[in-house]
Amino acid sequence: MATQTKPVLYGYFRSSCSWRVRIAFALKGIEYDQVPVNLIKDGGQQLKEQYKALNPMQQVPAVEIDGITLSQSLAVIQYIDETRPGPRLLPTDPKARAQVRIISDLIASGIQPLQNLYVLQKIGAEKVQWAQHFINRGFQALEPILKQISGKYCVGDEISMADICLVPQVYNAERFKVDVEQYPTIKRLNETLLETEAFKVSHPSRQPDTPADLRA
C-alpha cells in the first residue's frame, strides 16, 4: 500500500512498546516522523486531553498511518506487515506464525504490562522487587520455549515479531537488575539481535527525545 505521507509515531524513547514499533519500521525500511510524548514530564504528557484523543488508553505508542490512528504495538506491527513490502514479521507457515504469536503475547501480555510505568507508580517503594518478580516469572516460562524452538532468532532463522518484543523486554530486565545470565537462550538471542542495524537505530539511546546523559 503506497502512501504519500510518512507515518507519525507518538512515543517515548524508553517505552518498550514504542521501541517495538521503531524496530518494525526499521526492519521494513519505512521512513516515519516521531512526536515525543514524555511519560514523566508535566505529570505525564500521555495523560493530557490532546493525547487522549489519539489514544484513549493514554499510553504510548500511537501511530498515524494511512489516514487512521492505531494503538497497541502488536496491532501496529501486524498492520505494517500486512500493508508494506519487505521482510515478513510474521512467518507464512501457520505453525511458525503461532509460535511467534505465543512469544509475543507472553511478553506483551504476561510481562511488560506488570512492570510498566503506570503499574510501578501504584506499587510505590517495592516497585523494583515487583518488577523483578514478574520479569523473572515471565523469563522462566520463556527460556524453555525459546530453547526448544529458536534458531539464530526466536523462531528459526528469520527475525520476527517475537524478536521485536524480546529485545525491549531484556532492556527492561537489565534496567531492573534482573540477572539475565540465568537465561542463556534469551541472553544469546538478545546479543545477536542487538548487532543488527534495525535494533541499533531504534535503540532508546539513539532517539530524538533521549536525554543527553543516556545517549550512545
Backbone as JSON, one array per atom type, in Angstrom:
{
  "sequence": "MATQTKPVLYGYFRSSCSWRVRIAFALKGIEYDQVPVNLIKDGGQQLKEQYKALNPMQQVPAVEIDGITLSQSLAVIQYIDETRPGPRLLPTDPKARAQVRIISDLIASGIQPLQNLYVLQKIGAEKVQWAQHFINRGFQALEPILKQISGKYCVGDEISMADICLVPQVYNAERFKVDVEQYPTIKRLNETLLETEAFKVSHPSRQPDTPADLRA",
  "N": [[0.85, -1.19, 0.0], [0.85, 2.0, -1.05], [1.75, 5.23, 0.14], [1.59, 8.77, 0.41], [2.21, 10.27, 2.58], [4.31, 10.31, 5.36], [4.27, 7.92, 8.03], [3.41, 8.75, 11.44], [4.86, 8.49, 14.53], [3.92, 8.52, 17.79], [5.59, 8.51, 20.69], [7.8, 7.34, 23.33], [11.15, 7.53, 24.29], [12.16, 5.46, 25.93], [10.12, 3.69, 26.23], [9.08, 0.41, 25.94], [7.1, -0.54, 24.28], [6.88, 1.47, 22.35], [9.43, 1.22, 21.29], [9.26, -1.3, 20.09], [7.67, -0.71, 17.84], [9.33, 1.08, 16.5], [11.45, -0.62, 15.82], [10.13, -2.37, 14.04], [9.41, -0.59, 11.95], [12.0, 0.06, 11.12], [13.0, -2.43, 10.25], [11.36, -2.86, 8.08], [12.12, -0.82, 6.5], [10.82, 1.65, 6.53], [10.25, 5.05, 6.37], [9.58, 7.49, 8.86], [7.97, 9.94, 10.96], [8.65, 11.27, 14.23], [6.94, 12.04, 17.21], [7.61, 13.11, 20.3], [6.37, 11.89, 23.4], [6.43, 12.61, 26.54], [6.61, 10.58, 29.27], [7.02, 11.23, 31.87], [7.47, 14.0, 32.31], [5.69, 17.01, 33.17], [3.81, 15.72, 34.72], [3.18, 13.6, 33.16], [2.82, 13.46, 29.89], [1.23, 11.86, 28.35], [-1.16, 11.78, 29.6], [-2.56, 14.02, 29.05], [-5.35, 15.8, 27.64], [-5.23, 16.31, 24.91], [-3.57, 14.27, 23.92], [-5.03, 12.07, 24.72], [-7.09, 12.03, 22.93], [-5.89, 10.87, 20.75], [-5.04, 8.35, 21.7], [-7.06, 6.66, 23.61], [-6.46, 5.07, 25.83], [-4.39, 6.35, 26.93], [-1.69, 5.75, 26.66], [1.58, 5.05, 25.29], [2.64, 3.43, 22.29], [1.12, 5.69, 19.85], [0.11, 5.61, 16.49], [-0.1, 7.37, 13.54], [-1.21, 6.56, 10.44], [-1.78, 5.95, 7.03], [-4.17, 7.41, 7.06], [-5.5, 6.65, 9.35], [-5.55, 6.16, 12.94], [-3.59, 4.21, 14.97], [-3.27, 2.15, 17.86], [-1.68, 0.13, 20.43], [0.98, -1.88, 20.27], [1.47, -4.42, 19.04], [-0.65, -4.68, 17.29], [-0.1, -2.55, 15.58], [2.36, -3.4, 14.47], [1.55, -5.73, 13.12], [-0.21, -4.6, 11.29], [1.47, -2.99, 9.65], [3.02, -5.01, 8.65], [1.24, -6.34, 7.06], [0.61, -4.49, 5.15], [2.83, -3.37, 3.97], [5.76, -3.79, 1.91], [8.76, -5.83, 2.13], [10.8, -7.6, 4.59], [9.13, -10.37, 6.08], [7.33, -10.06, 9.08], [5.78, -11.73, 10.48], [5.74, -15.19, 10.11], [4.93, -17.08, 7.12], [4.25, -19.74, 7.39], [1.84, -21.53, 9.21], [2.3, -22.83, 11.72], [4.78, -21.84, 12.6], [4.07, -19.16, 12.67], [2.18, -19.18, 14.72], [3.86, -19.8, 16.84], [5.45, -17.5, 16.94], [3.49, -15.68, 17.72], [2.8, -16.68, 20.24], [5.16, -16.21, 21.76], [5.34, -13.42, 21.47], [2.92, -12.57, 22.66], [3.24, -13.61, 25.23], [5.23, -11.96, 26.23], [4.17, -9.35, 25.72], [1.71, -9.39, 26.99], [2.01, -10.92, 29.32], [4.27, -10.1, 30.73], [5.35, -7.39, 30.27], [3.17, -5.46, 30.81], [2.91, -5.67, 33.56], [5.09, -4.51, 34.69], [5.21, -1.96, 33.81], [5.35, 1.68, 33.62], [3.0, 2.91, 34.7], [1.86, 0.95, 36.36], [3.99, 0.52, 38.17], [4.13, 2.99, 39.42], [1.91, 2.85, 41.01], [2.63, 0.87, 42.78], [4.73, 1.76, 44.42], [7.17, 1.87, 46.99], [8.12, -0.72, 46.75], [8.65, -1.22, 44.12], [10.84, -2.05, 42.5], [11.43, -4.69, 43.32], [8.96, -5.82, 42.73], [8.86, -5.52, 39.91], [11.1, -7.09, 39.2], [10.22, -9.61, 40.08], [8.04, -10.22, 38.34], [9.22, -10.07, 35.83], [11.18, -12.09, 36.03], [9.47, -14.26, 36.45], [8.14, -14.37, 33.96], [10.34, -14.76, 32.23], [11.23, -17.23, 33.11], [9.32, -18.87, 32.05], [9.6, -18.28, 29.36], [12.25, -18.94, 28.6], [12.58, -21.9, 28.38], [10.84, -22.34, 26.23], [11.99, -20.87, 24.13], [14.46, -22.14, 24.03], [13.75, -24.52, 22.91], [12.61, -23.9, 20.37], [14.03, -21.9, 19.07], [16.25, -20.59, 16.55], [18.73, -19.0, 14.91], [17.39, -16.76, 15.57], [14.41, -15.9, 17.48], [12.3, -17.56, 16.52], [13.26, -19.88, 14.53], [15.36, -18.9, 11.79], [14.84, -16.36, 10.89], [14.19, -12.94, 11.49], [11.5, -11.92, 13.5], [8.23, -10.81, 14.73], [8.35, -11.77, 17.31], [11.05, -11.47, 18.07], [11.16, -8.71, 17.96], [9.65, -8.09, 20.17], [11.14, -9.28, 22.19], [13.74, -8.03, 22.61], [13.33, -5.29, 23.63], [12.17, -6.07, 26.07], [14.22, -7.44, 27.39], [15.95, -5.32, 27.71], [14.47, -3.83, 29.59], [14.55, -5.68, 31.68], [17.27, -5.61, 32.34], [17.46, -2.97, 33.19], [16.07, -3.15, 35.58], [17.76, -4.68, 37.04], [17.68, -7.47, 36.77], [19.05, -10.71, 36.72], [20.21, -11.68, 33.88], [21.87, -13.67, 33.08], [20.91, -16.05, 34.0], [19.31, -16.97, 32.05], [20.22, -18.3, 29.44], [19.52, -18.71, 26.72], [17.77, -16.61, 26.09], [19.56, -14.51, 26.58], [21.54, -15.01, 24.61], [20.06, -14.68, 22.2], [19.24, -12.02, 22.45], [21.71, -10.65, 22.41], [22.59, -11.27, 19.83], [20.6, -10.06, 18.24], [20.88, -7.36, 18.91], [23.06, -6.66, 17.46], [22.2, -6.17, 14.94], [21.26, -3.83, 12.39], [18.68, -2.63, 12.41], [17.84, -2.89, 15.04], [19.78, -1.44, 16.32], [19.5, 1.26, 15.36], [17.03, 1.9, 16.32], [17.24, 1.89, 19.01], [16.76, 2.88, 22.46], [18.77, 4.66, 23.27], [19.3, 6.28, 21.15], [17.38, 8.09, 20.22], [15.28, 10.93, 19.21], [14.26, 12.15, 21.52], [15.85, 11.24, 23.55], [17.47, 11.73, 26.61], [20.43, 13.71, 27.12], [22.38, 12.55, 28.77], [21.94, 9.87, 28.5], [22.47, 9.16, 25.97], [23.92, 7.26, 23.31]],
  "CA": [[0.0, 0.0, 0.0], [1.68, 3.2, -1.13], [1.19, 6.41, 0.79], [2.41, 9.95, 0.18], [2.51, 10.86, 3.87], [5.03, 9.42, 6.27], [3.61, 7.64, 9.31], [3.86, 9.52, 12.59], [4.9, 7.69, 15.75], [3.91, 9.21, 19.07], [6.19, 7.54, 21.59], [8.75, 7.76, 24.35], [12.4, 6.86, 23.94], [12.42, 4.27, 26.74], [8.95, 2.82, 26.21], [9.35, -0.81, 25.18], [6.08, -0.67, 23.23], [7.3, 2.37, 21.28], [10.62, 0.64, 20.67], [8.82, -2.37, 19.19], [7.22, -0.12, 16.57], [10.52, 1.62, 15.81], [12.16, -1.77, 15.22], [9.36, -2.84, 12.89], [9.6, 0.38, 10.88], [13.38, -0.07, 10.63], [13.11, -3.69, 9.51], [10.63, -2.71, 6.82], [12.67, 0.3, 5.74], [9.78, 2.68, 6.45], [10.56, 6.35, 6.96], [8.47, 7.97, 9.67], [8.27, 11.06, 11.85], [8.41, 10.99, 15.63], [6.48, 13.09, 18.12], [7.85, 12.61, 21.64], [5.36, 12.01, 24.45], [7.23, 12.34, 27.73], [5.77, 9.91, 30.26], [7.37, 11.75, 33.2], [7.36, 15.46, 32.35], [4.35, 17.62, 33.3], [2.9, 14.73, 35.29], [2.91, 12.58, 32.15], [2.14, 14.09, 28.75], [0.24, 10.92, 27.81], [-2.41, 11.96, 30.34], [-3.2, 15.25, 28.59], [-6.54, 15.59, 26.83], [-4.85, 16.31, 23.49], [-3.07, 12.94, 23.57], [-6.12, 11.11, 24.94], [-7.86, 11.96, 21.69], [-5.18, 9.94, 19.87], [-5.02, 7.03, 22.32], [-7.91, 6.77, 24.79], [-5.84, 4.4, 26.98], [-3.36, 7.27, 27.42], [-0.42, 5.02, 26.65], [2.3, 5.09, 24.02], [2.61, 4.41, 21.22], [0.03, 5.85, 18.9], [0.69, 5.76, 15.16], [-0.95, 7.85, 12.46], [-0.74, 5.91, 9.22], [-2.82, 5.66, 6.03], [-5.42, 8.08, 7.38], [-6.08, 6.14, 10.59], [-4.67, 6.18, 14.11], [-3.51, 2.89, 15.58], [-2.56, 1.98, 19.13], [-1.3, -1.24, 20.74], [2.14, -2.1, 19.41], [1.38, -5.63, 18.2], [-1.59, -4.38, 16.2], [0.63, -1.7, 14.64], [3.34, -4.24, 13.77], [0.85, -6.61, 12.18], [-0.75, -3.78, 10.21], [2.5, -2.63, 8.67], [3.46, -6.24, 7.99], [0.22, -6.72, 6.07], [0.4, -3.44, 4.16], [4.11, -2.89, 3.44], [6.72, -4.81, 1.46], [9.93, -6.01, 2.98], [10.83, -8.89, 5.28], [7.93, -10.74, 6.84], [7.47, -10.01, 10.54], [5.12, -12.96, 10.9], [6.01, -16.19, 9.07], [3.79, -17.57, 6.34], [3.89, -21.05, 7.91], [0.93, -21.34, 10.35], [2.87, -23.28, 13.0], [5.78, -20.85, 12.99], [3.35, -17.93, 13.0], [1.61, -19.38, 16.05], [4.96, -19.71, 17.81], [5.78, -16.08, 17.05], [2.44, -15.01, 18.49], [2.92, -17.13, 21.63], [6.25, -15.47, 22.39], [4.97, -12.0, 21.5], [1.86, -12.37, 23.65], [3.8, -13.88, 26.55], [5.93, -10.74, 26.64], [3.33, -8.15, 25.64], [0.59, -9.52, 27.92], [2.35, -11.59, 30.56], [5.41, -9.5, 31.44], [5.52, -5.93, 30.15], [2.19, -4.61, 31.49], [3.03, -5.78, 35.01], [6.22, -3.71, 35.14], [5.28, -0.68, 33.11], [5.43, 2.85, 34.5], [1.74, 3.17, 35.39], [1.73, -0.03, 37.44], [5.03, 0.74, 39.18], [3.77, 4.19, 40.19], [0.92, 2.42, 42.01], [3.26, -0.05, 43.73], [5.47, 2.54, 45.41], [8.54, 1.57, 47.42], [8.52, -2.09, 46.38], [8.49, -1.34, 42.67], [11.93, -2.81, 41.87], [11.2, -6.11, 43.62], [7.77, -6.2, 41.96], [9.26, -5.67, 38.5], [11.98, -8.26, 39.11], [9.42, -10.83, 40.24], [7.23, -10.55, 37.16], [10.12, -10.33, 34.71], [11.72, -13.44, 36.23], [8.38, -15.23, 36.22], [7.96, -14.49, 32.52], [11.54, -15.33, 31.61], [11.29, -18.65, 33.46], [8.46, -19.54, 31.07], [10.07, -18.01, 28.01], [13.53, -19.59, 28.34], [12.47, -23.25, 27.8], [10.18, -22.26, 24.92], [12.99, -20.43, 23.16], [15.49, -23.18, 23.93], [13.22, -25.58, 22.05], [12.2, -23.52, 19.02], [14.84, -20.85, 18.45], [17.4, -20.85, 15.7], [19.52, -17.8, 15.09], [16.48, -15.82, 16.21], [13.44, -16.53, 18.38], [11.62, -18.65, 15.82], [14.05, -20.18, 13.33], [16.5, -18.07, 11.38], [14.37, -15.09, 10.36], [13.69, -12.03, 12.51], [10.03, -11.85, 13.5], [7.62, -10.01, 15.78], [8.82, -12.28, 18.59], [12.32, -10.79, 18.35], [10.82, -7.31, 18.18], [9.18, -8.0, 21.56], [12.13, -9.78, 23.14], [14.85, -7.13, 22.92], [12.94, -4.27, 24.61], [11.92, -6.65, 27.38], [15.53, -7.68, 28.02], [16.4, -3.98, 28.13], [13.77, -3.55, 30.85], [15.09, -6.59, 32.7], [18.58, -5.09, 32.76], [17.2, -1.74, 33.96], [15.62, -3.53, 36.92], [18.81, -5.51, 37.65], [17.42, -8.91, 36.68], [20.23, -11.46, 36.29], [19.89, -12.31, 32.6], [22.74, -14.84, 32.93], [20.09, -17.22, 34.33], [18.5, -17.3, 30.88], [21.23, -18.25, 28.38], [18.95, -18.6, 25.37], [17.32, -15.22, 25.99], [20.77, -13.68, 26.51], [22.16, -15.2, 23.29], [19.23, -14.07, 21.18], [19.29, -10.57, 22.62], [23.02, -10.16, 21.95], [22.61, -11.39, 18.37], [19.7, -9.08, 17.66], [21.4, -6.01, 19.11], [24.1, -6.41, 16.46], [21.58, -5.86, 13.65], [21.11, -2.39, 12.21], [17.34, -2.17, 12.79], [17.76, -2.81, 16.5], [20.68, -0.38, 16.73], [18.99, 2.61, 15.09], [15.78, 2.1, 17.07], [17.56, 1.75, 20.44], [16.41, 4.06, 23.27], [19.88, 5.6, 23.43], [19.54, 6.99, 19.89], [16.13, 8.7, 19.77], [15.27, 12.39, 19.31], [13.93, 12.6, 22.88], [16.75, 10.63, 24.53], [18.24, 12.72, 27.36], [21.85, 13.76, 26.72], [23.2, 11.66, 29.6], [21.64, 8.48, 28.15], [22.75, 8.95, 24.55], [25.08, 6.42, 22.98]],
  "C": [[0.89, 1.24, 0.0], [0.98, 4.35, -0.43], [2.14, 7.57, 0.58], [2.89, 10.57, 1.5], [3.22, 9.87, 4.76], [4.19, 9.15, 7.52], [4.21, 8.53, 10.41], [3.75, 8.63, 13.83], [4.94, 8.61, 16.96], [4.43, 8.22, 20.1], [7.13, 8.19, 22.57], [10.0, 6.92, 24.17], [12.59, 5.53, 24.66], [11.22, 3.34, 26.84], [9.23, 1.59, 25.35], [8.33, -0.98, 24.05], [6.4, 0.26, 22.05], [8.51, 1.81, 20.54], [10.24, -0.48, 19.72], [8.43, -1.8, 17.82], [8.4, 0.46, 15.8], [11.32, 0.51, 15.14], [11.45, -2.23, 13.96], [9.5, -1.89, 11.7], [11.0, 0.24, 10.26], [13.55, -1.33, 9.79], [12.45, -3.6, 8.15], [11.18, -1.58, 5.94], [11.69, 1.44, 5.56], [10.27, 3.96, 7.11], [9.34, 6.86, 7.71], [8.94, 9.17, 10.49], [7.94, 10.64, 13.29], [7.93, 12.24, 16.36], [6.66, 12.56, 19.53], [6.67, 12.88, 22.58], [6.07, 11.62, 25.74], [6.33, 11.79, 28.84], [5.99, 10.42, 31.68], [7.07, 13.24, 33.33], [5.91, 15.91, 32.45], [3.34, 16.64, 33.89], [2.53, 13.62, 34.32], [2.12, 13.17, 30.99], [1.1, 13.18, 28.11], [-1.13, 11.07, 28.47], [-3.16, 13.23, 29.93], [-4.36, 14.93, 27.64], [-6.2, 15.51, 25.34], [-4.36, 14.93, 23.06], [-4.16, 11.88, 23.75], [-6.99, 10.97, 23.7], [-7.22, 11.01, 20.68], [-5.24, 8.51, 20.4], [-5.81, 7.1, 23.62], [-7.36, 6.06, 26.03], [-4.73, 5.24, 27.6], [-2.03, 6.55, 27.65], [0.28, 5.31, 25.32], [2.57, 3.65, 23.6], [1.2, 4.64, 20.68], [0.7, 6.11, 17.55], [-0.38, 6.24, 14.19], [-0.39, 7.32, 11.15], [-1.93, 5.64, 8.29], [-4.18, 6.25, 6.4], [-6.13, 7.56, 8.62], [-5.06, 6.27, 11.72], [-4.75, 4.82, 14.79], [-2.82, 3.0, 16.94], [-2.34, 0.49, 19.33], [-0.22, -1.72, 19.75], [2.02, -3.34, 18.53], [0.41, -5.43, 17.04], [-0.91, -3.51, 15.14], [1.6, -2.53, 13.8], [2.65, -5.12, 12.74], [0.24, -5.82, 11.03], [0.32, -3.45, 9.18], [3.06, -3.87, 7.97], [2.52, -6.63, 6.86], [0.09, -5.71, 4.94], [1.68, -2.94, 3.5], [4.97, -4.03, 2.96], [7.88, -4.91, 2.43], [9.86, -7.33, 3.71], [9.57, -9.13, 6.1], [8.23, -10.69, 8.33], [6.69, -11.12, 11.22], [5.3, -13.98, 9.78], [4.74, -16.59, 8.32], [3.33, -18.94, 6.85], [3.04, -20.91, 9.16], [1.52, -21.75, 11.69], [3.93, -22.29, 13.5], [5.12, -19.54, 13.39], [2.72, -18.02, 14.39], [2.69, -19.26, 17.12], [5.39, -18.26, 18.02], [4.76, -15.36, 17.92], [2.47, -15.43, 19.96], [3.98, -16.31, 22.36], [5.89, -13.99, 22.54], [3.92, -11.73, 22.59], [2.36, -12.63, 25.07], [4.48, -12.62, 27.09], [4.97, -9.57, 26.75], [2.15, -8.19, 26.61], [1.01, -10.02, 29.29], [3.49, -10.98, 31.36], [5.32, -7.97, 31.44], [4.45, -5.11, 30.9], [2.34, -4.61, 33.01], [4.21, -4.99, 35.56], [6.33, -2.4, 34.38], [5.14, 0.48, 34.11], [4.17, 3.05, 35.31], [1.56, 2.24, 36.58], [2.75, 0.26, 38.54], [4.75, 1.98, 40.02], [2.74, 3.86, 41.27], [1.54, 1.56, 43.1], [4.02, 0.69, 44.82], [6.84, 1.98, 45.7], [9.03, 0.21, 46.96], [8.58, -2.3, 44.88], [9.59, -2.16, 42.01], [11.74, -4.31, 42.1], [10.0, -6.65, 42.85], [8.15, -6.46, 40.5], [10.14, -6.9, 38.33], [11.19, -9.56, 39.19], [8.7, -11.2, 38.95], [8.09, -10.74, 35.91], [10.71, -11.73, 34.83], [10.67, -14.51, 35.97], [8.16, -15.46, 34.74], [9.14, -15.14, 31.83], [11.69, -16.82, 31.94], [10.38, -19.48, 32.55], [9.03, -19.43, 29.66], [11.33, -18.79, 27.66], [13.38, -21.0, 27.77], [11.77, -23.27, 26.45], [11.21, -21.9, 23.85], [14.1, -21.47, 22.98], [15.05, -24.27, 22.95], [13.07, -25.13, 20.61], [13.12, -22.51, 18.34], [15.89, -21.41, 17.52], [18.37, -19.71, 15.95], [18.71, -16.74, 15.83], [15.41, -16.59, 16.98], [12.73, -17.73, 17.75], [12.38, -18.88, 14.51], [15.13, -19.15, 13.07], [16.09, -16.77, 10.7], [13.85, -14.23, 11.51], [12.18, -11.89, 12.38], [9.54, -10.92, 14.62], [8.05, -10.48, 17.17], [10.12, -11.61, 19.01], [12.1, -9.31, 18.66], [10.34, -7.1, 19.62], [10.28, -8.34, 22.56], [13.14, -8.71, 23.56], [14.44, -6.0, 23.86], [12.67, -4.83, 26.0], [13.21, -6.99, 28.11], [16.13, -6.35, 28.49], [15.76, -3.59, 29.46], [14.32, -4.41, 31.97], [16.42, -6.06, 33.23], [18.43, -3.8, 33.55], [16.82, -2.07, 35.4], [16.54, -4.56, 37.58], [18.43, -6.99, 37.75], [18.67, -9.59, 36.14], [19.9, -12.26, 35.03], [20.77, -13.54, 32.35], [21.99, -16.14, 33.24], [19.38, -17.78, 33.1], [19.41, -17.27, 29.64], [20.68, -18.12, 26.98], [18.47, -17.18, 25.12], [18.52, -14.3, 25.81], [21.41, -13.79, 25.13], [21.37, -14.49, 22.2], [19.3, -12.55, 21.24], [20.6, -10.0, 22.09], [23.12, -10.22, 20.43], [21.79, -10.3, 17.72], [20.24, -7.65, 17.79], [22.54, -5.66, 18.15], [23.51, -6.04, 15.1], [21.21, -4.38, 13.58], [19.74, -1.89, 12.68], [17.19, -2.01, 14.29], [18.68, -1.71, 17.03], [20.05, 1.0, 16.56], [17.73, 2.92, 15.89], [16.01, 2.11, 18.58], [17.2, 3.02, 21.22], [17.52, 5.08, 23.42], [20.09, 6.48, 22.2], [18.28, 7.67, 19.34], [16.14, 10.22, 19.94], [15.02, 12.9, 20.73], [14.79, 11.93, 23.95], [17.5, 11.72, 25.27], [19.73, 12.61, 27.05], [22.69, 12.75, 27.5], [22.97, 10.18, 29.29], [21.94, 8.18, 26.68], [23.99, 8.11, 24.35], [25.95, 7.15, 21.96]]
}
